[in-house]
Coordinates of C-alpha atoms in Angstrom, one line a residue:
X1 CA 0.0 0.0 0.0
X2 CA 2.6 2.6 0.5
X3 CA 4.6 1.6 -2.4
X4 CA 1.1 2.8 -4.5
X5 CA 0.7 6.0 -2.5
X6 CA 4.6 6.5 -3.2
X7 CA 4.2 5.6 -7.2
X8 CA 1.1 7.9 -7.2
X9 CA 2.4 10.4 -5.4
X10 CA 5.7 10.3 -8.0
X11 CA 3.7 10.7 -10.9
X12 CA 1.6 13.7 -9.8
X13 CA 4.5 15.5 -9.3
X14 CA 6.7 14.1 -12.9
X15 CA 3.6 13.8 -14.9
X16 CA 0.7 16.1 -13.7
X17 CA 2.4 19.1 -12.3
X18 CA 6.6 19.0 -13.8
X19 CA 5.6 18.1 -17.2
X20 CA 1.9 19.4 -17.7
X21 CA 1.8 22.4 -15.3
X22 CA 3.2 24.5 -18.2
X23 CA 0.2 24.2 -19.9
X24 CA -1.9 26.6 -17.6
X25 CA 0.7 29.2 -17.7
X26 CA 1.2 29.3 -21.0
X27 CA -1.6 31.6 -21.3
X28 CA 0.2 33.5 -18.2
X29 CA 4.0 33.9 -19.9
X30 CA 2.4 35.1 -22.9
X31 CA -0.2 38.0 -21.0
X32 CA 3.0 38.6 -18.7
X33 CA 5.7 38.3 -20.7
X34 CA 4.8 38.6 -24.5
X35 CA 6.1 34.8 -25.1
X36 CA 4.8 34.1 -28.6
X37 CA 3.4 31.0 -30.0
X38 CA 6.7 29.8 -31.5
X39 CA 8.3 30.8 -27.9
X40 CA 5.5 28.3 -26.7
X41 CA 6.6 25.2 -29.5
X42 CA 10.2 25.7 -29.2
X43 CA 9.8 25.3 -25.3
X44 CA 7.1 22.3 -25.4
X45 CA 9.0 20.9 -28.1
X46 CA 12.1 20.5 -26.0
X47 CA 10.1 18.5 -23.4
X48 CA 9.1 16.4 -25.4
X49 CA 12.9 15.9 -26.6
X50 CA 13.7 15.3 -22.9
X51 CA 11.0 13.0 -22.6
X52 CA 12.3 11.1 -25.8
X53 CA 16.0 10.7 -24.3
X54 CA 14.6 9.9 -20.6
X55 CA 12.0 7.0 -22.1
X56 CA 15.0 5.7 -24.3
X57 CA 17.9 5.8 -21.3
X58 CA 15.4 4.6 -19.1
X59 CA 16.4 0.8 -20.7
X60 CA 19.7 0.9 -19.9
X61 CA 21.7 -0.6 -17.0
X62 CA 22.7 1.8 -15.4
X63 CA 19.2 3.0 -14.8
X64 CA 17.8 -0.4 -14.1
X65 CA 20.9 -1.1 -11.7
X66 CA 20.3 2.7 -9.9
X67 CA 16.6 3.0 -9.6
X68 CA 17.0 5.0 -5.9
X69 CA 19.1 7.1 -7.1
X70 CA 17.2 8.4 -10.0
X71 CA 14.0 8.4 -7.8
X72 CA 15.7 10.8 -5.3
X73 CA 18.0 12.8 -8.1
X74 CA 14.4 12.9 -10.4
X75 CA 12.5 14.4 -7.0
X76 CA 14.8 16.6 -6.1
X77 CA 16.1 18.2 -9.8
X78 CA 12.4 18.2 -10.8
X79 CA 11.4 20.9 -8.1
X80 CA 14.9 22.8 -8.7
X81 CA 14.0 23.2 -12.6
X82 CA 10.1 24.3 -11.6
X83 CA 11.9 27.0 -9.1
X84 CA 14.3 28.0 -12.0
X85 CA 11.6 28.8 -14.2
X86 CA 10.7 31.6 -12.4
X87 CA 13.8 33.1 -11.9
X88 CA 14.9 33.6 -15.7
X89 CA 13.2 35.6 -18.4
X90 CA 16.0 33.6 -20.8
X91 CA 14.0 31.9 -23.6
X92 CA 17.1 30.1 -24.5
X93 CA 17.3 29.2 -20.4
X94 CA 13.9 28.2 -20.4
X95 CA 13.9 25.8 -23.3
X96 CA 16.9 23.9 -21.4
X97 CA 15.0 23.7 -18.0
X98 CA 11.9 22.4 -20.4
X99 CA 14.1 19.8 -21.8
X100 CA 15.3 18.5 -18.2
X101 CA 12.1 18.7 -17.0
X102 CA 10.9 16.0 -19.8
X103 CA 14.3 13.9 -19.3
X104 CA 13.3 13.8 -15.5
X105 CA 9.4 13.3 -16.0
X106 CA 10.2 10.0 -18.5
X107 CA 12.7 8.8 -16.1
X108 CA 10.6 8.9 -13.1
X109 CA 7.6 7.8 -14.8
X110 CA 9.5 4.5 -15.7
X111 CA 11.1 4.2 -12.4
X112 CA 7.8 5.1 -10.2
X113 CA 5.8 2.1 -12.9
X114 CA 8.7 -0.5 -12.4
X115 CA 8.8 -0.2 -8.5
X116 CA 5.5 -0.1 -7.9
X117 CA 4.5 -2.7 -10.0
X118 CA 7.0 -4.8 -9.5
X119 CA 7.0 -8.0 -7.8
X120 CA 3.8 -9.7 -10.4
X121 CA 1.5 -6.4 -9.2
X122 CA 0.0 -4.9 -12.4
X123 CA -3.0 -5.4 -10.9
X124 CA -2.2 -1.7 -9.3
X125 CA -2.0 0.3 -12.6
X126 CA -5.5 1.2 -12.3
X127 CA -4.5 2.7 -9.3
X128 CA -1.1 4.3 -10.2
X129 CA -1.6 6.2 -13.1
X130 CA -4.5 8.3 -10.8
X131 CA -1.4 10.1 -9.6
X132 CA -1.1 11.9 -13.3
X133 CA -4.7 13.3 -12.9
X134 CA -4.1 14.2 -9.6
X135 CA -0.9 16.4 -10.7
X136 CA -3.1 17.7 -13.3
X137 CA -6.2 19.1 -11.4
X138 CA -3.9 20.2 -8.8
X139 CA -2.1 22.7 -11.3
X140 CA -6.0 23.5 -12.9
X141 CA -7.1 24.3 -9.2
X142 CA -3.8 26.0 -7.9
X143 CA -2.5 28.1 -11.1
X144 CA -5.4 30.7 -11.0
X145 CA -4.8 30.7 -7.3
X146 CA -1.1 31.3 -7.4
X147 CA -1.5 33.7 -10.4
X148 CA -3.4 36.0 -8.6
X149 CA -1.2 36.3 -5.8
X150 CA 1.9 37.2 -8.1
X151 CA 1.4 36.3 -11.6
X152 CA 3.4 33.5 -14.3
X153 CA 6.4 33.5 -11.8
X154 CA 4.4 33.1 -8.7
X155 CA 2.5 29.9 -10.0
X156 CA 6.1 27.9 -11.4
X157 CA 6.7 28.9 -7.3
X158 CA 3.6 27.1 -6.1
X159 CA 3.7 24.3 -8.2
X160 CA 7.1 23.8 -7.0
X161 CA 6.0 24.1 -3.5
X162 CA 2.8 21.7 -4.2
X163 CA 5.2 19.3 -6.1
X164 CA 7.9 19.4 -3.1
X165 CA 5.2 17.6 -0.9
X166 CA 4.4 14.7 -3.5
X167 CA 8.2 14.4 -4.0
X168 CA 8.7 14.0 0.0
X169 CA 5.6 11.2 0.2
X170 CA 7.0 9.7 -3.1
X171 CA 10.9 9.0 -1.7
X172 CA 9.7 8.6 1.7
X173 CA 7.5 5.6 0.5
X174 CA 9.6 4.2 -2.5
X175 CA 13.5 5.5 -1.6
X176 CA 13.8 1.3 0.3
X177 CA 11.7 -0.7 -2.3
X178 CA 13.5 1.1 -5.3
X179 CA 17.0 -0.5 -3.8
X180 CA 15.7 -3.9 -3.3
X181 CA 14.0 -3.7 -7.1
X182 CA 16.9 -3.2 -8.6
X183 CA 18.7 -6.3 -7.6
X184 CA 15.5 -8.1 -9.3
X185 CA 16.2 -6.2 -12.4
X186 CA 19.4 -7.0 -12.7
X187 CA 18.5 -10.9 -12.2
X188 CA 16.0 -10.3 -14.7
X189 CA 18.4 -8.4 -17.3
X190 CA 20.9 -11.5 -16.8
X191 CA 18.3 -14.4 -16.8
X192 CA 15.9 -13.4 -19.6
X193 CA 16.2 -12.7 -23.4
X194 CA 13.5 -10.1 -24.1
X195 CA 12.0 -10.8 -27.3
X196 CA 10.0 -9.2 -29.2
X197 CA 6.7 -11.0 -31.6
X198 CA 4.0 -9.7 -33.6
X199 CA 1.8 -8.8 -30.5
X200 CA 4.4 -6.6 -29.0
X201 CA 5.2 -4.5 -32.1
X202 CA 1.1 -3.9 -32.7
X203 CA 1.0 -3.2 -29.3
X204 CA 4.1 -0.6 -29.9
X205 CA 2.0 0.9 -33.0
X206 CA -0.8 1.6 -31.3
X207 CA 0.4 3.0 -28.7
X208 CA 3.1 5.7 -30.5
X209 CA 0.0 6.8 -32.7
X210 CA -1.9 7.4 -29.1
X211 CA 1.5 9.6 -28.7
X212 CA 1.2 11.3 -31.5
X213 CA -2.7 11.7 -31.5
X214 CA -3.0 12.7 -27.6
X215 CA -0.2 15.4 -27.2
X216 CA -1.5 18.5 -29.4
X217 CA -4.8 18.6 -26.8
X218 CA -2.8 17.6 -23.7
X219 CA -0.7 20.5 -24.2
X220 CA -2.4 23.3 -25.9
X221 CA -6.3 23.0 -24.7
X222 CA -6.3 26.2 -22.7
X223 CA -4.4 28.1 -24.7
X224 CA -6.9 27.0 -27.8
X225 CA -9.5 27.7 -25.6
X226 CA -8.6 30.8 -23.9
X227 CA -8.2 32.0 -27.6
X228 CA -11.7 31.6 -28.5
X229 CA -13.9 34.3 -27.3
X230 CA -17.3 32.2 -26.3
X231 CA -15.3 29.9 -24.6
X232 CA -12.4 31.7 -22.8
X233 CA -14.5 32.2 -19.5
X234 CA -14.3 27.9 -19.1
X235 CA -10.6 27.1 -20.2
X236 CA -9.3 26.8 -16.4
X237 CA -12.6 24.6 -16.0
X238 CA -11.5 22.6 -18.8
X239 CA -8.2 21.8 -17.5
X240 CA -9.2 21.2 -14.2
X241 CA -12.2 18.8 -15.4
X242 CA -9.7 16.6 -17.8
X243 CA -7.0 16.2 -14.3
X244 CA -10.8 15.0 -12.4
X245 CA -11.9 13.0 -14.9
X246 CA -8.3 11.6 -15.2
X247 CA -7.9 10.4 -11.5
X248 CA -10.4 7.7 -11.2
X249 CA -10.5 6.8 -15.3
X250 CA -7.3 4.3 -14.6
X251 CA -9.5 2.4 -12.2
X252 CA -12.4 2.0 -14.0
X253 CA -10.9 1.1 -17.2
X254 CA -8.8 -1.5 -15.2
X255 CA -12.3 -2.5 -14.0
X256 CA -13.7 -2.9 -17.8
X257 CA -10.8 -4.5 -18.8
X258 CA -11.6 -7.7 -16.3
X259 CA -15.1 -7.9 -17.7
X260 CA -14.1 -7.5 -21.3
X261 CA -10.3 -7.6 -21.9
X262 CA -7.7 -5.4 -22.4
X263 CA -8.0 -5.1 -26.4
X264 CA -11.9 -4.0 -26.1
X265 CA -11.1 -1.6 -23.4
X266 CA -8.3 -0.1 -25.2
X267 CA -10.4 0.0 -28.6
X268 CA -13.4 1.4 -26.9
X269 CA -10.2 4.5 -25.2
X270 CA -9.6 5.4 -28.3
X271 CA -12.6 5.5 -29.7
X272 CA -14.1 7.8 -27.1
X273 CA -11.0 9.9 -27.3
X274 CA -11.2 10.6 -30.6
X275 CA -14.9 11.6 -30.0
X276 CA -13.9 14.0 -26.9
X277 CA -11.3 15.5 -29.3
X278 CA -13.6 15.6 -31.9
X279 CA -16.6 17.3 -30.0
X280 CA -15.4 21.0 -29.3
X281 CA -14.3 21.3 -33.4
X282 CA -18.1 20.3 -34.7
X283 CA -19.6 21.9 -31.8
X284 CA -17.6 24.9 -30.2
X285 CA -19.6 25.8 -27.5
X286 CA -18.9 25.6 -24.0
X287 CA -21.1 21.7 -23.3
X288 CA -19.4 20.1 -25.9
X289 CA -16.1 21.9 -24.7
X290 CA -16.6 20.3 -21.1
X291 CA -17.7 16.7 -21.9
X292 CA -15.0 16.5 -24.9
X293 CA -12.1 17.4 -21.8
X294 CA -13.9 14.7 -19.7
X295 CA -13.7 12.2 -22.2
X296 CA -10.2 13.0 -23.2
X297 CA -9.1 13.4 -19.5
X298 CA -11.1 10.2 -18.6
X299 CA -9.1 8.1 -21.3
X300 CA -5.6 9.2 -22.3
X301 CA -4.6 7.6 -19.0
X302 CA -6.8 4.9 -19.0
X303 CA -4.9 4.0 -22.4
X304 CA -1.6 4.3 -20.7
X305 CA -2.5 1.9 -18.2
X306 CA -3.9 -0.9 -20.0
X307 CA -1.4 -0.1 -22.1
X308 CA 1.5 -0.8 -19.5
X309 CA -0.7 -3.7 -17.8
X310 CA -0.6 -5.4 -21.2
X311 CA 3.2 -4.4 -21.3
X312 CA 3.6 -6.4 -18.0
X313 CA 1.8 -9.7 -19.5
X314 CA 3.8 -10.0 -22.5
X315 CA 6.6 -9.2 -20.6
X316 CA 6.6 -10.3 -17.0
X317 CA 10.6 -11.2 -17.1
X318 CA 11.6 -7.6 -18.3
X319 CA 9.3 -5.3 -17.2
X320 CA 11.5 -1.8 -17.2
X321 CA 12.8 -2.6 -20.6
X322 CA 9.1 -3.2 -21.7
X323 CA 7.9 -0.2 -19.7
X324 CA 11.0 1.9 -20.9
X325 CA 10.2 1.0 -25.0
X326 CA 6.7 2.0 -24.8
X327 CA 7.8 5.1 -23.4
X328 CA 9.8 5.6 -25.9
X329 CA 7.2 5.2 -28.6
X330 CA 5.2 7.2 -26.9
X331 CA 7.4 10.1 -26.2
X332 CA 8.6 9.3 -30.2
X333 CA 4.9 10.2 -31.3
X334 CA 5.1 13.2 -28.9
X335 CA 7.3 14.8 -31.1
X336 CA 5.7 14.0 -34.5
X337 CA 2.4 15.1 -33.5
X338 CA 3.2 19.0 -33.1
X339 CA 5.4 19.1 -36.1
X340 CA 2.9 18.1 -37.9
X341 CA 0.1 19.8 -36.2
X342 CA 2.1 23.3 -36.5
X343 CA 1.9 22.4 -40.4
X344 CA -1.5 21.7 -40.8
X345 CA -2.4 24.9 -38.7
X346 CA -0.4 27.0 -40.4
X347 CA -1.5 26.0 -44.2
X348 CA -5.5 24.8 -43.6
X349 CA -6.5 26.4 -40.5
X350 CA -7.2 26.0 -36.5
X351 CA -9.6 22.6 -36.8
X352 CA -7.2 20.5 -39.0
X353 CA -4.5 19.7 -36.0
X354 CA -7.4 18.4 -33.9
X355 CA -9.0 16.4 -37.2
X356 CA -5.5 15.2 -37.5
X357 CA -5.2 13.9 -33.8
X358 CA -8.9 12.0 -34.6
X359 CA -7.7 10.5 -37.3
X360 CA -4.4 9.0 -36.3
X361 CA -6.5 7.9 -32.4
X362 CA -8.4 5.6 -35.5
X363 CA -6.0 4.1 -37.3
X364 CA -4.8 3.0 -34.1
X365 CA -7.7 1.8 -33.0
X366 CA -8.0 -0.2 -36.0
X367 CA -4.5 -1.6 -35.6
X368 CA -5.1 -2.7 -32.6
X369 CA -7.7 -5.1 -34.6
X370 CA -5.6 -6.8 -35.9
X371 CA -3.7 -7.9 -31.6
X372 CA -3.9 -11.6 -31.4
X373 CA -3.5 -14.0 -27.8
X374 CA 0.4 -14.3 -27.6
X375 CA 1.5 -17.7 -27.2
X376 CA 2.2 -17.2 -23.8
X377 CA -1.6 -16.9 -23.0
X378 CA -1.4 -13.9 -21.8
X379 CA -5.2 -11.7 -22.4
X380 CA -5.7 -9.2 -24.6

């Protein structure tokens, strides 16, 4: 039980608040500070860069073989780079504390999955990946709050402050399992050949498309909506309400899954992402802008956690390698998404990016058609 408090409490504060806290105050640094929209991409860009390098180094040895003291270093640098950010007006500066930021948030993601459902206890993922929508409404609830006690450099100061009482709870409560887990990664590198089959590239696919399909609404919604006149009174409200409805999806869709199987459950994700995605660009007024952030908040989670609970069948004998590759993919499709988005936007208009990201959410919904039983027996 503490280890899951300690996991969920790590991933509010990489995940929810480190990595996704910028997206509330982008609309802050650019009333404050005059940051522009390319300002904005350069910066977001870069974390998703960091995310890249963190996912991919994540796999290696010396990660697997350290995992306490990347928990602690992760915590600790984390909170320094939130405080940073408020102490610079350096674009340059902030695009390097963006790019840490990322590196730290992949990292600790990996770490806080492997230790906490280590030991044959994917069964917690439902519960885990809460912590993300936790860090999430917390910066939805708090930002406003902050910002009107001091402004953009005010809330990086409070979400550093929020983030330094997750980080205590997450190394009080993981710092001793995260030494002993490492010794059974290392028996695990040395024992087990991880190999990888047709199921585990489709289930690779699907979920770097999700990457690719998720991030242009994860981190630009309140900047899209705060730009719309009709609905720039509700784009806090927004935020807040995908974080809410983010919490308890992992749970439930872990719930669904035991009735009807991972592979229905994550078909059904992605087809009601696409729809919450899809909603506010047929229908841009502020009902459709509400339940399309529930949906979307109650399901890019959900897909990461059946995603990683599937990861953990396939895999049971390498479980931070598997973790660490589907990170990867993800964090891969993280960085396709804008560029391409940025493209669309700028040559056919505001609703193509979004009618992009429904798109790709299908085609890998309809990829993940084609997942098969492994031949280990393991669901789908």
């Amino acid at each position: 039980m503490y280890s899951l408090i300690g996991g969920i409490c790590a991933l509010s504060l990489a995940m929810g608040i480190s990595r996704f806290g910028f997206t509330p105050i982008i609309p802050l640094m650019q009333r404050d500070l005059g940051v522009t929209k390319w300002d904005v991409a350069v910066m977001a860009s870069a974390n998703y860069l960091g995310y890249l390098i963190g996912a991919y180094l994540s796999r290696k040895p010396w990660v697997r073989e350290h995992l306490r003291t990347w928990l602690g270093a992760g915590v600790v640098i984390s909170i320094i780079l939130m405080i940073s950010m408020s102490l610079t007006h350096n674009h340059f500066l902030w695009t390097l504390l963006r790019l840490g930021s990322g590196f730290l948030s992949a990292i600790l993601f990996v770490v806080a999955s492997v230790v906490t459902l280590g030991q044959g206890r994917s069964d917690r993922a439902g519960y885990l990946y809460s912590g993300v929508g936790i860090g999430i409404a917390f910066t939805g609830i708090f930002v406003p709050i902050f910002d009107s006690l001091g402004g953009w450099e005010t809330a990086w100061l409070g979400l550093a402050m929020g983030g330094s009482a997750f980080g205590i709870l997450a190394w009080c409560t993981l710092a001793n399992m995260s030494r002993s887990e490492s010794g059974e990664q290392e028996k695990a590198r040395s024992s087990n050949l991880f190999i990888r089959d047709y199921t585990w590239y489709i289930l690779l696919i699907s979920y770097g498309l999700e990457g690719i399909g998720y991030i242009i609404t994860a981190t630009f919604i309140v900047q899209m909506i705060k730009s719309m006149p009709e609905l720039s009174s509700i784009a806090n409200q927004s935020w807040v309400l995908i974080g809410l409805a983010a919490a308890p999806s992992t749970y439930l869709w872990a719930r669904m899954s035991q009735k009807a199987g991972i592979k229905a459950s994550l078909m059904l994700a992605y087809g009601l992402q696409a729809l919450g995605i899809l909603l506010p660009v047929i229908m841009p007024n502020q009902l459709s802008t509400l339940v399309g952030g529930a949906l979307f908040g109650g399901t890019f989670m959900g897909i990461t956690s059946l995603s990683i609970t599937l990861a953990h069948q396939l895999k049971p004998e390498a479980p931070m390698q598997a973790i660490g590759e589907l990170t990867t993919m993800y964090a891969l499709g993280q960085i396709i998404g804008p560029i391409i988005a940025a493209y669309l936007q700028k040559n056919f208009g505001m609703m193509m990016p979004s009618l992009f990201a429904v798109v790709v959410l299908l085609f890998a919904l309809l990829v993940l058609m084609t997942l098969r039983r492994n031949k280990k027996g393991g669901a789908v």
